[in-house]
């Protein structure tokens, strides 16, 4: 179909009929900074909403080198072999093909790219995490409306983006490698507490034994953590993307999680809470932007920061003076 | 001296000369909701600022029953025996004497209360954590100006308050008990990652063996965590407030921490970051309050929340419509 003839209603209809070309077109509108495109995108999303929300959303994080791409390819192919329809998205605010972004280079997932039941989309570009996260959230809705029942969202576990991804998925998986010191490097504090499962990846050949040892260590550590709100106790597993061992177990674990949290009602409660989180988050981000981007405030802020560094004022007094200035502008 | 004659400058001078009656009076002004008192308090704090900031600030948290009061008494008495001047404050937004608040009932620290080198002040009242946190931060400044070199801030580790306390101290200590299931109950997720040390308390009598076992478990778990920004690897210890064992080790550990982070410059960097955190936090809190307390917004917010629950709108669209309404008021 020709680009010129696309109106939002038609696109939405095609998406809901499983047309992935229409899906790609709509995602391009979602990612565009052109206000006309944004308006069209909003119409499409609103039309798709009733068909969305029927999937399992899985977040996958891990430092560069943890083998995310090969893991996702192996995991994705396993899922399509079970007749799942798999969409793979990414949240990586710094992403660009030249920087070797995860999904930018689709050749890393050669077989999955060719799979008719898989849909792979690189991370949208954008310098603000908020912007990238919004685009990915909206893309999830479109993918679900298009019939994808398993949404995988990949992120690099070194910045703030994994917190954003954690807030848009049902199940959060942390990929790790066995090996001296690796447990202690690269991964930001707090990520371990977000994980519903930790997978020690590349558990094959000479690496199998250290991987199993690392798995046992993590299992012990996870056991000591307070339980998650879901009542779920995070699990530690090993997997190999090369020989495929462990991949099936991970999927069974996720199905188990879905069944459990569906039965308890937690699954839907969490999705509702995530909706509300993004709603309030968007509001608060814009309130802050409006304040901090104000020219008068910008200048006054610098002065106040100097006063704070020189210990001439308390943070509370400085803040209140700035706010009084803002509300009297 | 008589209440009537107190002017802020005189009070500040007395505080800087180590007068604890003046200190108490000033704290009462800090805690007051009377705008005239707030203004006086601000003057006093500003005058005290150059004398503040020279101390070690220690946060202590743990669930009710972990033995915080007896631990702090034992720890505080050890510090005064080393000729330290110790101020004990608390952050507990729900605190009131009738609810059996930690420091409300000073009889729990009978000996420390009578110690001339100790100053104990219960948690200020207030229903917002932000308000209580501000009052405590300002009280820290006054205590330091008055010559207290060791500031202990106690909080109950079950709510949001421990995050606030973590953001106002140099060293954060988590008190725990050994015993089946205790490791898994009551303590909020995320607290363990904040701790610079975990102390298994009540390690005496029949409890000594399980306490040592718990210590070993936590040591293993802490080791698996990613390192803290400070480079510090959190430690696990045992202590008994009854027979005093381990108390000395904890103080040595804290001194070690101070020495290390002073040498690396992290100690001061962290304090500067905390100043900035409270500055921006105060700004953002008031921006939010201004928005959410607005009558028109309140009504519109309810409508939007309904639309979100019914899946009729995306969080982003709903948020943006609300913001457009707000900025056109």
PDB file of N, CA and C in Angstrom, chain B residues 89-173:
ATOM      1  N   UNK B  89      18.888  11.748  67.232  1.00  0.00           N
ATOM      2  CA  UNK B  89      17.658  12.296  66.666  1.00  0.00           C
ATOM      3  C   UNK B  89      16.873  11.145  66.036  1.00  0.00           C
ATOM      4  N   UNK B  90      15.665  11.440  65.590  1.00  0.00           N
ATOM      5  CA  UNK B  90      14.875  10.380  64.963  1.00  0.00           C
ATOM      6  C   UNK B  90      14.057  10.938  63.820  1.00  0.00           C
ATOM      7  N   UNK B  91      13.791  10.105  62.842  1.00  0.00           N
ATOM      8  CA  UNK B  91      12.875  10.450  61.767  1.00  0.00           C
ATOM      9  C   UNK B  91      11.810   9.376  61.743  1.00  0.00           C
ATOM     10  N   UNK B  92      10.629   9.760  62.166  1.00  0.00           N
ATOM     11  CA  UNK B  92       9.529   8.802  62.215  1.00  0.00           C
ATOM     12  C   UNK B  92       8.237   9.582  62.026  1.00  0.00           C
ATOM     13  N   UNK B  93       7.783   9.703  60.777  1.00  0.00           N
ATOM     14  CA  UNK B  93       6.641  10.570  60.474  1.00  0.00           C
ATOM     15  C   UNK B  93       5.381  10.180  61.232  1.00  0.00           C
ATOM     16  N   UNK B  94       5.276   8.914  61.631  1.00  0.00           N
ATOM     17  CA  UNK B  94       4.042   8.494  62.301  1.00  0.00           C
ATOM     18  C   UNK B  94       4.172   8.588  63.814  1.00  0.00           C
ATOM     19  N   UNK B  95       5.302   9.127  64.247  1.00  0.00           N
ATOM     20  CA  UNK B  95       5.635   9.073  65.666  1.00  0.00           C
ATOM     21  C   UNK B  95       4.704   9.887  66.565  1.00  0.00           C
ATOM     22  N   UNK B  96       4.380   9.330  67.683  1.00  0.00           N
ATOM     23  CA  UNK B  96       3.714  10.073  68.757  1.00  0.00           C
ATOM     24  C   UNK B  96       3.916   9.224  69.994  1.00  0.00           C
ATOM     25  N   UNK B  97       3.974   9.869  71.136  1.00  0.00           N
ATOM     26  CA  UNK B  97       4.307   9.120  72.343  1.00  0.00           C
ATOM     27  C   UNK B  97       3.312   7.988  72.560  1.00  0.00           C
ATOM     28  N   UNK B  98       2.038   8.261  72.323  1.00  0.00           N
ATOM     29  CA  UNK B  98       1.022   7.243  72.595  1.00  0.00           C
ATOM     30  C   UNK B  98       1.223   6.004  71.724  1.00  0.00           C
ATOM     31  N   UNK B  99       1.802   6.204  70.523  1.00  0.00           N
ATOM     32  CA  UNK B  99       2.020   5.048  69.654  1.00  0.00           C
ATOM     33  C   UNK B  99       3.306   4.312  70.039  1.00  0.00           C
ATOM     34  N   UNK B 100       3.926   4.740  71.132  1.00  0.00           N
ATOM     35  CA  UNK B 100       5.134   4.047  71.568  1.00  0.00           C
ATOM     36  C   UNK B 100       6.316   4.339  70.667  1.00  0.00           C
ATOM     37  N   UNK B 101       6.424   5.597  70.251  1.00  0.00           N
ATOM     38  CA  UNK B 101       7.532   5.957  69.363  1.00  0.00           C
ATOM     39  C   UNK B 101       8.864   5.705  70.043  1.00  0.00           C
ATOM     40  N   UNK B 102       9.835   5.472  69.226  1.00  0.00           N
ATOM     41  CA  UNK B 102      11.161   5.066  69.652  1.00  0.00           C
ATOM     42  C   UNK B 102      11.758   5.972  70.722  1.00  0.00           C
ATOM     43  N   UNK B 103      11.854   7.267  70.361  1.00  0.00           N
ATOM     44  CA  UNK B 103      12.545   8.164  71.269  1.00  0.00           C
ATOM     45  C   UNK B 103      11.570   8.952  72.139  1.00  0.00           C
ATOM     46  N   UNK B 104      10.283   8.841  71.834  1.00  0.00           N
ATOM     47  CA  UNK B 104       9.287   9.565  72.628  1.00  0.00           C
ATOM     48  C   UNK B 104       9.424   9.137  74.079  1.00  0.00           C
ATOM     49  N   UNK B 105       9.630   7.874  74.242  1.00  0.00           N
ATOM     50  CA  UNK B 105       9.759   7.317  75.577  1.00  0.00           C
ATOM     51  C   UNK B 105      11.236   7.285  75.960  1.00  0.00           C
ATOM     52  N   UNK B 106      11.673   8.386  76.531  1.00  0.00           N
ATOM     53  CA  UNK B 106      13.102   8.512  76.825  1.00  0.00           C
ATOM     54  C   UNK B 106      13.571   7.528  77.884  1.00  0.00           C
ATOM     55  N   UNK B 107      12.613   6.980  78.633  1.00  0.00           N
ATOM     56  CA  UNK B 107      13.003   6.042  79.684  1.00  0.00           C
ATOM     57  C   UNK B 107      13.700   4.831  79.101  1.00  0.00           C
ATOM     58  N   UNK B 108      13.517   4.612  77.785  1.00  0.00           N
ATOM     59  CA  UNK B 108      14.184   3.475  77.164  1.00  0.00           C
ATOM     60  C   UNK B 108      15.701   3.686  77.073  1.00  0.00           C
ATOM     61  N   UNK B 109      16.124   4.938  77.249  1.00  0.00           N
ATOM     62  CA  UNK B 109      17.568   5.203  77.191  1.00  0.00           C
ATOM     63  C   UNK B 109      17.996   5.925  78.453  1.00  0.00           C
ATOM     64  N   UNK B 110      17.598   5.365  79.584  1.00  0.00           N
ATOM     65  CA  UNK B 110      17.767   6.016  80.882  1.00  0.00           C
ATOM     66  C   UNK B 110      19.171   6.553  81.128  1.00  0.00           C
ATOM     67  N   UNK B 111      20.160   5.725  80.887  1.00  0.00           N
ATOM     68  CA  UNK B 111      21.535   6.120  81.217  1.00  0.00           C
ATOM     69  C   UNK B 111      22.062   7.166  80.243  1.00  0.00           C
ATOM     70  N   UNK B 112      21.731   6.995  78.971  1.00  0.00           N
ATOM     71  CA  UNK B 112      22.219   7.933  77.977  1.00  0.00           C
ATOM     72  C   UNK B 112      21.577   9.310  78.185  1.00  0.00           C
ATOM     73  N   UNK B 113      20.313   9.331  78.593  1.00  0.00           N
ATOM     74  CA  UNK B 113      19.614  10.595  78.847  1.00  0.00           C
ATOM     75  C   UNK B 113      20.351  11.386  79.921  1.00  0.00           C
ATOM     76  N   UNK B 114      20.879  10.690  80.924  1.00  0.00           N
ATOM     77  CA  UNK B 114      21.536  11.358  82.049  1.00  0.00           C
ATOM     78  C   UNK B 114      22.974  11.773  81.731  1.00  0.00           C
ATOM     79  N   UNK B 115      23.486  11.283  80.600  1.00  0.00           N
ATOM     80  CA  UNK B 115      24.879  11.551  80.232  1.00  0.00           C
ATOM     81  C   UNK B 115      25.026  13.001  79.746  1.00  0.00           C
ATOM     82  N   UNK B 116      25.950  13.748  80.339  1.00  0.00           N
ATOM     83  CA  UNK B 116      26.101  15.163  79.993  1.00  0.00           C
ATOM     84  C   UNK B 116      26.584  15.366  78.560  1.00  0.00           C
ATOM     85  N   UNK B 117      27.237  14.361  78.006  1.00  0.00           N
ATOM     86  CA  UNK B 117      27.746  14.490  76.635  1.00  0.00           C
ATOM     87  C   UNK B 117      26.810  13.914  75.575  1.00  0.00           C
ATOM     88  N   UNK B 118      25.594  13.644  76.008  1.00  0.00           N
ATOM     89  CA  UNK B 118      24.603  13.144  75.045  1.00  0.00           C
ATOM     90  C   UNK B 118      23.411  14.087  75.006  1.00  0.00           C
ATOM     91  N   UNK B 119      22.822  14.198  73.846  1.00  0.00           N
ATOM     92  CA  UNK B 119      21.644  15.039  73.661  1.00  0.00           C
ATOM     93  C   UNK B 119      20.627  14.218  72.869  1.00  0.00           C
ATOM     94  N   UNK B 120      19.471  13.976  73.470  1.00  0.00           N
ATOM     95  CA  UNK B 120      18.475  13.124  72.814  1.00  0.00           C
ATOM     96  C   UNK B 120      17.234  13.937  72.503  1.00  0.00           C
ATOM     97  N   UNK B 121      16.763  13.836  71.302  1.00  0.00           N
ATOM     98  CA  UNK B 121      15.582  14.604  70.893  1.00  0.00           C
ATOM     99  C   UNK B 121      14.651  13.673  70.115  1.00  0.00           C
ATOM    100  N   UNK B 122      13.390  13.563  70.532  1.00  0.00           N
ATOM    101  CA  UNK B 122      12.472  12.668  69.820  1.00  0.00           C
ATOM    102  C   UNK B 122      12.177  13.180  68.405  1.00  0.00           C
ATOM    103  N   UNK B 123      11.565  12.336  67.615  1.00  0.00           N
ATOM    104  CA  UNK B 123      11.208  12.704  66.244  1.00  0.00           C
ATOM    105  C   UNK B 123      10.219  13.859  66.256  1.00  0.00           C
ATOM    106  N   UNK B 124      10.433  14.858  65.407  1.00  0.00           N
ATOM    107  CA  UNK B 124       9.441  15.928  65.321  1.00  0.00           C
ATOM    108  C   UNK B 124       8.124  15.354  64.801  1.00  0.00           C
ATOM    109  N   UNK B 125       7.020  15.955  65.219  1.00  0.00           N
ATOM    110  CA  UNK B 125       5.748  15.446  64.715  1.00  0.00           C
ATOM    111  C   UNK B 125       5.478  16.048  63.342  1.00  0.00           C
ATOM    112  N   UNK B 126       4.523  15.497  62.665  1.00  0.00           N
ATOM    113  CA  UNK B 126       4.215  15.957  61.314  1.00  0.00           C
ATOM    114  C   UNK B 126       3.728  14.785  60.515  1.00  0.00           C
ATOM    115  N   UNK B 127       2.802  15.031  59.617  1.00  0.00           N
ATOM    116  CA  UNK B 127       2.284  13.885  58.886  1.00  0.00           C
ATOM    117  C   UNK B 127       2.996  13.670  57.558  1.00  0.00           C
ATOM    118  N   UNK B 128       3.749  14.685  57.091  1.00  0.00           N
ATOM    119  CA  UNK B 128       4.472  14.445  55.837  1.00  0.00           C
ATOM    120  C   UNK B 128       5.923  14.119  56.119  1.00  0.00           C
ATOM    121  N   UNK B 129       6.409  13.112  55.432  1.00  0.00           N
ATOM    122  CA  UNK B 129       7.807  12.712  55.598  1.00  0.00           C
ATOM    123  C   UNK B 129       8.724  13.872  55.226  1.00  0.00           C
ATOM    124  N   UNK B 130       8.356  14.606  54.174  1.00  0.00           N
ATOM    125  CA  UNK B 130       9.168  15.731  53.733  1.00  0.00           C
ATOM    126  C   UNK B 130       9.365  16.749  54.851  1.00  0.00           C
ATOM    127  N   UNK B 131       8.283  17.046  55.567  1.00  0.00           N
ATOM    128  CA  UNK B 131       8.342  18.013  56.662  1.00  0.00           C
ATOM    129  C   UNK B 131       9.226  17.520  57.796  1.00  0.00           C
ATOM    130  N   UNK B 132       9.022  16.277  58.176  1.00  0.00           N
ATOM    131  CA  UNK B 132       9.803  15.692  59.263  1.00  0.00           C
ATOM    132  C   UNK B 132      11.287  15.654  58.880  1.00  0.00           C
ATOM    133  N   UNK B 133      11.557  15.281  57.627  1.00  0.00           N
ATOM    134  CA  UNK B 133      12.941  15.188  57.161  1.00  0.00           C
ATOM    135  C   UNK B 133      13.604  16.564  57.193  1.00  0.00           C
ATOM    136  N   UNK B 134      12.873  17.592  56.749  1.00  0.00           N
ATOM    137  CA  UNK B 134      13.440  18.937  56.757  1.00  0.00           C
ATOM    138  C   UNK B 134      13.813  19.339  58.183  1.00  0.00           C
ATOM    139  N   UNK B 135      12.877  19.124  59.123  1.00  0.00           N
ATOM    140  CA  UNK B 135      13.131  19.511  60.514  1.00  0.00           C
ATOM    141  C   UNK B 135      14.359  18.783  61.058  1.00  0.00           C
ATOM    142  N   UNK B 136      14.484  17.508  60.737  1.00  0.00           N
ATOM    143  CA  UNK B 136      15.625  16.748  61.243  1.00  0.00           C
ATOM    144  C   UNK B 136      16.931  17.246  60.621  1.00  0.00           C
ATOM    145  N   UNK B 137      16.904  17.526  59.321  1.00  0.00           N
ATOM    146  CA  UNK B 137      18.111  18.051  58.662  1.00  0.00           C
ATOM    147  C   UNK B 137      18.551  19.355  59.326  1.00  0.00           C
ATOM    148  N   UNK B 138      17.597  20.218  59.634  1.00  0.00           N
ATOM    149  CA  UNK B 138      17.950  21.501  60.247  1.00  0.00           C
ATOM    150  C   UNK B 138      18.440  21.315  61.681  1.00  0.00           C
ATOM    151  N   UNK B 139      17.851  20.330  62.350  1.00  0.00           N
ATOM    152  CA  UNK B 139      18.285  20.040  63.719  1.00  0.00           C
ATOM    153  C   UNK B 139      19.724  19.509  63.725  1.00  0.00           C
ATOM    154  N   UNK B 140      20.076  18.736  62.717  1.00  0.00           N
ATOM    155  CA  UNK B 140      21.464  18.257  62.608  1.00  0.00           C
ATOM    156  C   UNK B 140      22.425  19.444  62.592  1.00  0.00           C
ATOM    157  N   UNK B 141      22.103  20.444  61.788  1.00  0.00           N
ATOM    158  CA  UNK B 141      22.966  21.635  61.673  1.00  0.00           C
ATOM    159  C   UNK B 141      23.135  22.299  63.035  1.00  0.00           C
ATOM    160  N   UNK B 142      22.019  22.445  63.753  1.00  0.00           N
ATOM    161  CA  UNK B 142      22.077  23.092  65.069  1.00  0.00           C
ATOM    162  C   UNK B 142      22.917  22.266  66.043  1.00  0.00           C
ATOM    163  N   UNK B 143      22.730  20.958  66.047  1.00  0.00           N
ATOM    164  CA  UNK B 143      23.489  20.083  66.957  1.00  0.00           C
ATOM    165  C   UNK B 143      24.984  20.168  66.661  1.00  0.00           C
ATOM    166  N   UNK B 144      25.337  20.184  65.385  1.00  0.00           N
ATOM    167  CA  UNK B 144      26.749  20.258  65.024  1.00  0.00           C
ATOM    168  C   UNK B 144      27.355  21.593  65.462  1.00  0.00           C
ATOM    169  N   UNK B 145      26.597  22.679  65.253  1.00  0.00           N
ATOM    170  CA  UNK B 145      27.086  23.998  65.676  1.00  0.00           C
ATOM    171  C   UNK B 145      27.290  24.019  67.188  1.00  0.00           C
ATOM    172  N   UNK B 146      26.508  23.223  67.904  1.00  0.00           N
ATOM    173  CA  UNK B 146      26.568  23.178  69.372  1.00  0.00           C
ATOM    174  C   UNK B 146      27.711  22.274  69.845  1.00  0.00           C
ATOM    175  N   UNK B 147      28.433  21.671  68.899  1.00  0.00           N
ATOM    176  CA  UNK B 147      29.613  20.902  69.281  1.00  0.00           C
ATOM    177  C   UNK B 147      29.432  19.396  69.300  1.00  0.00           C
ATOM    178  N   UNK B 148      28.271  18.916  68.884  1.00  0.00           N
ATOM    179  CA  UNK B 148      28.087  17.464  68.838  1.00  0.00           C
ATOM    180  C   UNK B 148      28.798  16.919  67.599  1.00  0.00           C
ATOM    181  N   UNK B 149      29.704  15.969  67.847  1.00  0.00           N
ATOM    182  CA  UNK B 149      30.540  15.487  66.743  1.00  0.00           C
ATOM    183  C   UNK B 149      30.069  14.155  66.187  1.00  0.00           C
ATOM    184  N   UNK B 150      29.096  13.562  66.873  1.00  0.00           N
ATOM    185  CA  UNK B 150      28.561  12.285  66.393  1.00  0.00           C
ATOM    186  C   UNK B 150      27.037  12.375  66.427  1.00  0.00           C
ATOM    187  N   UNK B 151      26.442  12.334  65.254  1.00  0.00           N
ATOM    188  CA  UNK B 151      24.993  12.489  65.165  1.00  0.00           C
ATOM    189  C   UNK B 151      24.398  11.142  64.781  1.00  0.00           C
ATOM    190  N   UNK B 152      23.529  10.642  65.634  1.00  0.00           N
ATOM    191  CA  UNK B 152      22.873   9.366  65.341  1.00  0.00           C
ATOM    192  C   UNK B 152      21.420   9.651  64.965  1.00  0.00           C
ATOM    193  N   UNK B 153      20.994   9.148  63.845  1.00  0.00           N
ATOM    194  CA  UNK B 153      19.612   9.348  63.430  1.00  0.00           C
ATOM    195  C   UNK B 153      18.938   8.002  63.275  1.00  0.00           C
ATOM    196  N   UNK B 154      17.903   7.842  64.077  1.00  0.00           N
ATOM    197  CA  UNK B 154      17.217   6.567  64.138  1.00  0.00           C
ATOM    198  C   UNK B 154      15.962   6.607  63.280  1.00  0.00           C
ATOM    199  N   UNK B 155      15.638   5.479  62.657  1.00  0.00           N
ATOM    200  CA  UNK B 155      14.368   5.413  61.946  1.00  0.00           C
ATOM    201  C   UNK B 155      13.877   3.980  61.919  1.00  0.00           C
ATOM    202  N   UNK B 156      12.563   3.832  61.725  1.00  0.00           N
ATOM    203  CA  UNK B 156      11.985   2.497  61.643  1.00  0.00           C
ATOM    204  C   UNK B 156      12.073   2.040  60.200  1.00  0.00           C
ATOM    205  N   UNK B 157      12.634   0.867  59.980  1.00  0.00           N
ATOM    206  CA  UNK B 157      12.914   0.410  58.618  1.00  0.00           C
ATOM    207  C   UNK B 157      11.744  -0.262  57.941  1.00  0.00           C
ATOM    208  N   UNK B 158      10.591   0.354  57.989  1.00  0.00           N
ATOM    209  CA  UNK B 158       9.448  -0.300  57.365  1.00  0.00           C
ATOM    210  C   UNK B 158       8.733   0.594  56.358  1.00  0.00           C
ATOM    211  N   UNK B 159       9.123   1.847  56.265  1.00  0.00           N
ATOM    212  CA  UNK B 159       8.414   2.739  55.361  1.00  0.00           C
ATOM    213  C   UNK B 159       9.334   3.411  54.378  1.00  0.00           C
ATOM    214  N   UNK B 160       9.039   4.673  54.106  1.00  0.00           N
ATOM    215  CA  UNK B 160       9.870   5.445  53.201  1.00  0.00           C
ATOM    216  C   UNK B 160      10.938   6.218  53.962  1.00  0.00           C
ATOM    217  N   UNK B 161      10.788   6.275  55.284  1.00  0.00           N
ATOM    218  CA  UNK B 161      11.636   7.187  56.042  1.00  0.00           C
ATOM    219  C   UNK B 161      13.107   6.790  56.009  1.00  0.00           C
ATOM    220  N   UNK B 162      13.393   5.498  55.846  1.00  0.00           N
ATOM    221  CA  UNK B 162      14.805   5.112  55.841  1.00  0.00           C
ATOM    222  C   UNK B 162      15.522   5.635  54.591  1.00  0.00           C
ATOM    223  N   UNK B 163      14.772   5.820  53.498  1.00  0.00           N
ATOM    224  CA  UNK B 163      15.379   6.418  52.313  1.00  0.00           C
ATOM    225  C   UNK B 163      15.751   7.865  52.605  1.00  0.00           C
ATOM    226  N   UNK B 164      14.858   8.562  53.293  1.00  0.00           N
ATOM    227  CA  UNK B 164      15.130   9.953  53.670  1.00  0.00           C
ATOM    228  C   UNK B 164      16.344  10.018  54.590  1.00  0.00           C
ATOM    229  N   UNK B 165      16.405   9.122  55.564  1.00  0.00           N
ATOM    230  CA  UNK B 165      17.529   9.129  56.510  1.00  0.00           C
ATOM    231  C   UNK B 165      18.829   8.800  55.772  1.00  0.00           C
ATOM    232  N   UNK B 166      18.751   7.830  54.879  1.00  0.00           N
ATOM    233  CA  UNK B 166      19.930   7.462  54.094  1.00  0.00           C
ATOM    234  C   UNK B 166      20.496   8.679  53.368  1.00  0.00           C
ATOM    235  N   UNK B 167      19.618   9.600  52.967  1.00  0.00           N
ATOM    236  CA  UNK B 167      20.047  10.794  52.231  1.00  0.00           C
ATOM    237  C   UNK B 167      20.521  11.926  53.132  1.00  0.00           C
ATOM    238  N   UNK B 168      20.592  11.682  54.438  1.00  0.00           N
ATOM    239  CA  UNK B 168      21.113  12.743  55.314  1.00  0.00           C
ATOM    240  C   UNK B 168      22.242  12.260  56.202  1.00  0.00           C
ATOM    241  N   UNK B 169      22.700  11.039  55.995  1.00  0.00           N
ATOM    242  CA  UNK B 169      23.780  10.522  56.837  1.00  0.00           C
ATOM    243  C   UNK B 169      24.995  10.117  56.005  1.00  0.00           C
ATOM    244  N   UNK B 170      26.116   9.969  56.713  1.00  0.00           N
ATOM    245  CA  UNK B 170      27.345   9.531  56.056  1.00  0.00           C
ATOM    246  C   UNK B 170      27.437   8.010  56.025  1.00  0.00           C
ATOM    247  N   UNK B 171      26.899   7.399  57.083  1.00  0.00           N
ATOM    248  CA  UNK B 171      27.036   5.952  57.252  1.00  0.00           C
ATOM    249  C   UNK B 171      25.687   5.391  57.658  1.00  0.00           C
ATOM    250  N   UNK B 172      25.280   4.318  56.996  1.00  0.00           N
ATOM    251  CA  UNK B 172      23.938   3.784  57.237  1.00  0.00           C
ATOM    252  C   UNK B 172      24.037   2.361  57.754  1.00  0.00           C
ATOM    253  N   UNK B 173      23.444   2.153  58.915  1.00  0.00           N
ATOM    254  CA  UNK B 173      23.585   0.880  59.608  1.00  0.00           C
ATOM    255  C   UNK B 173      22.212   0.215  59.742  1.00  0.00           C
TER     256      UNK B 173
END
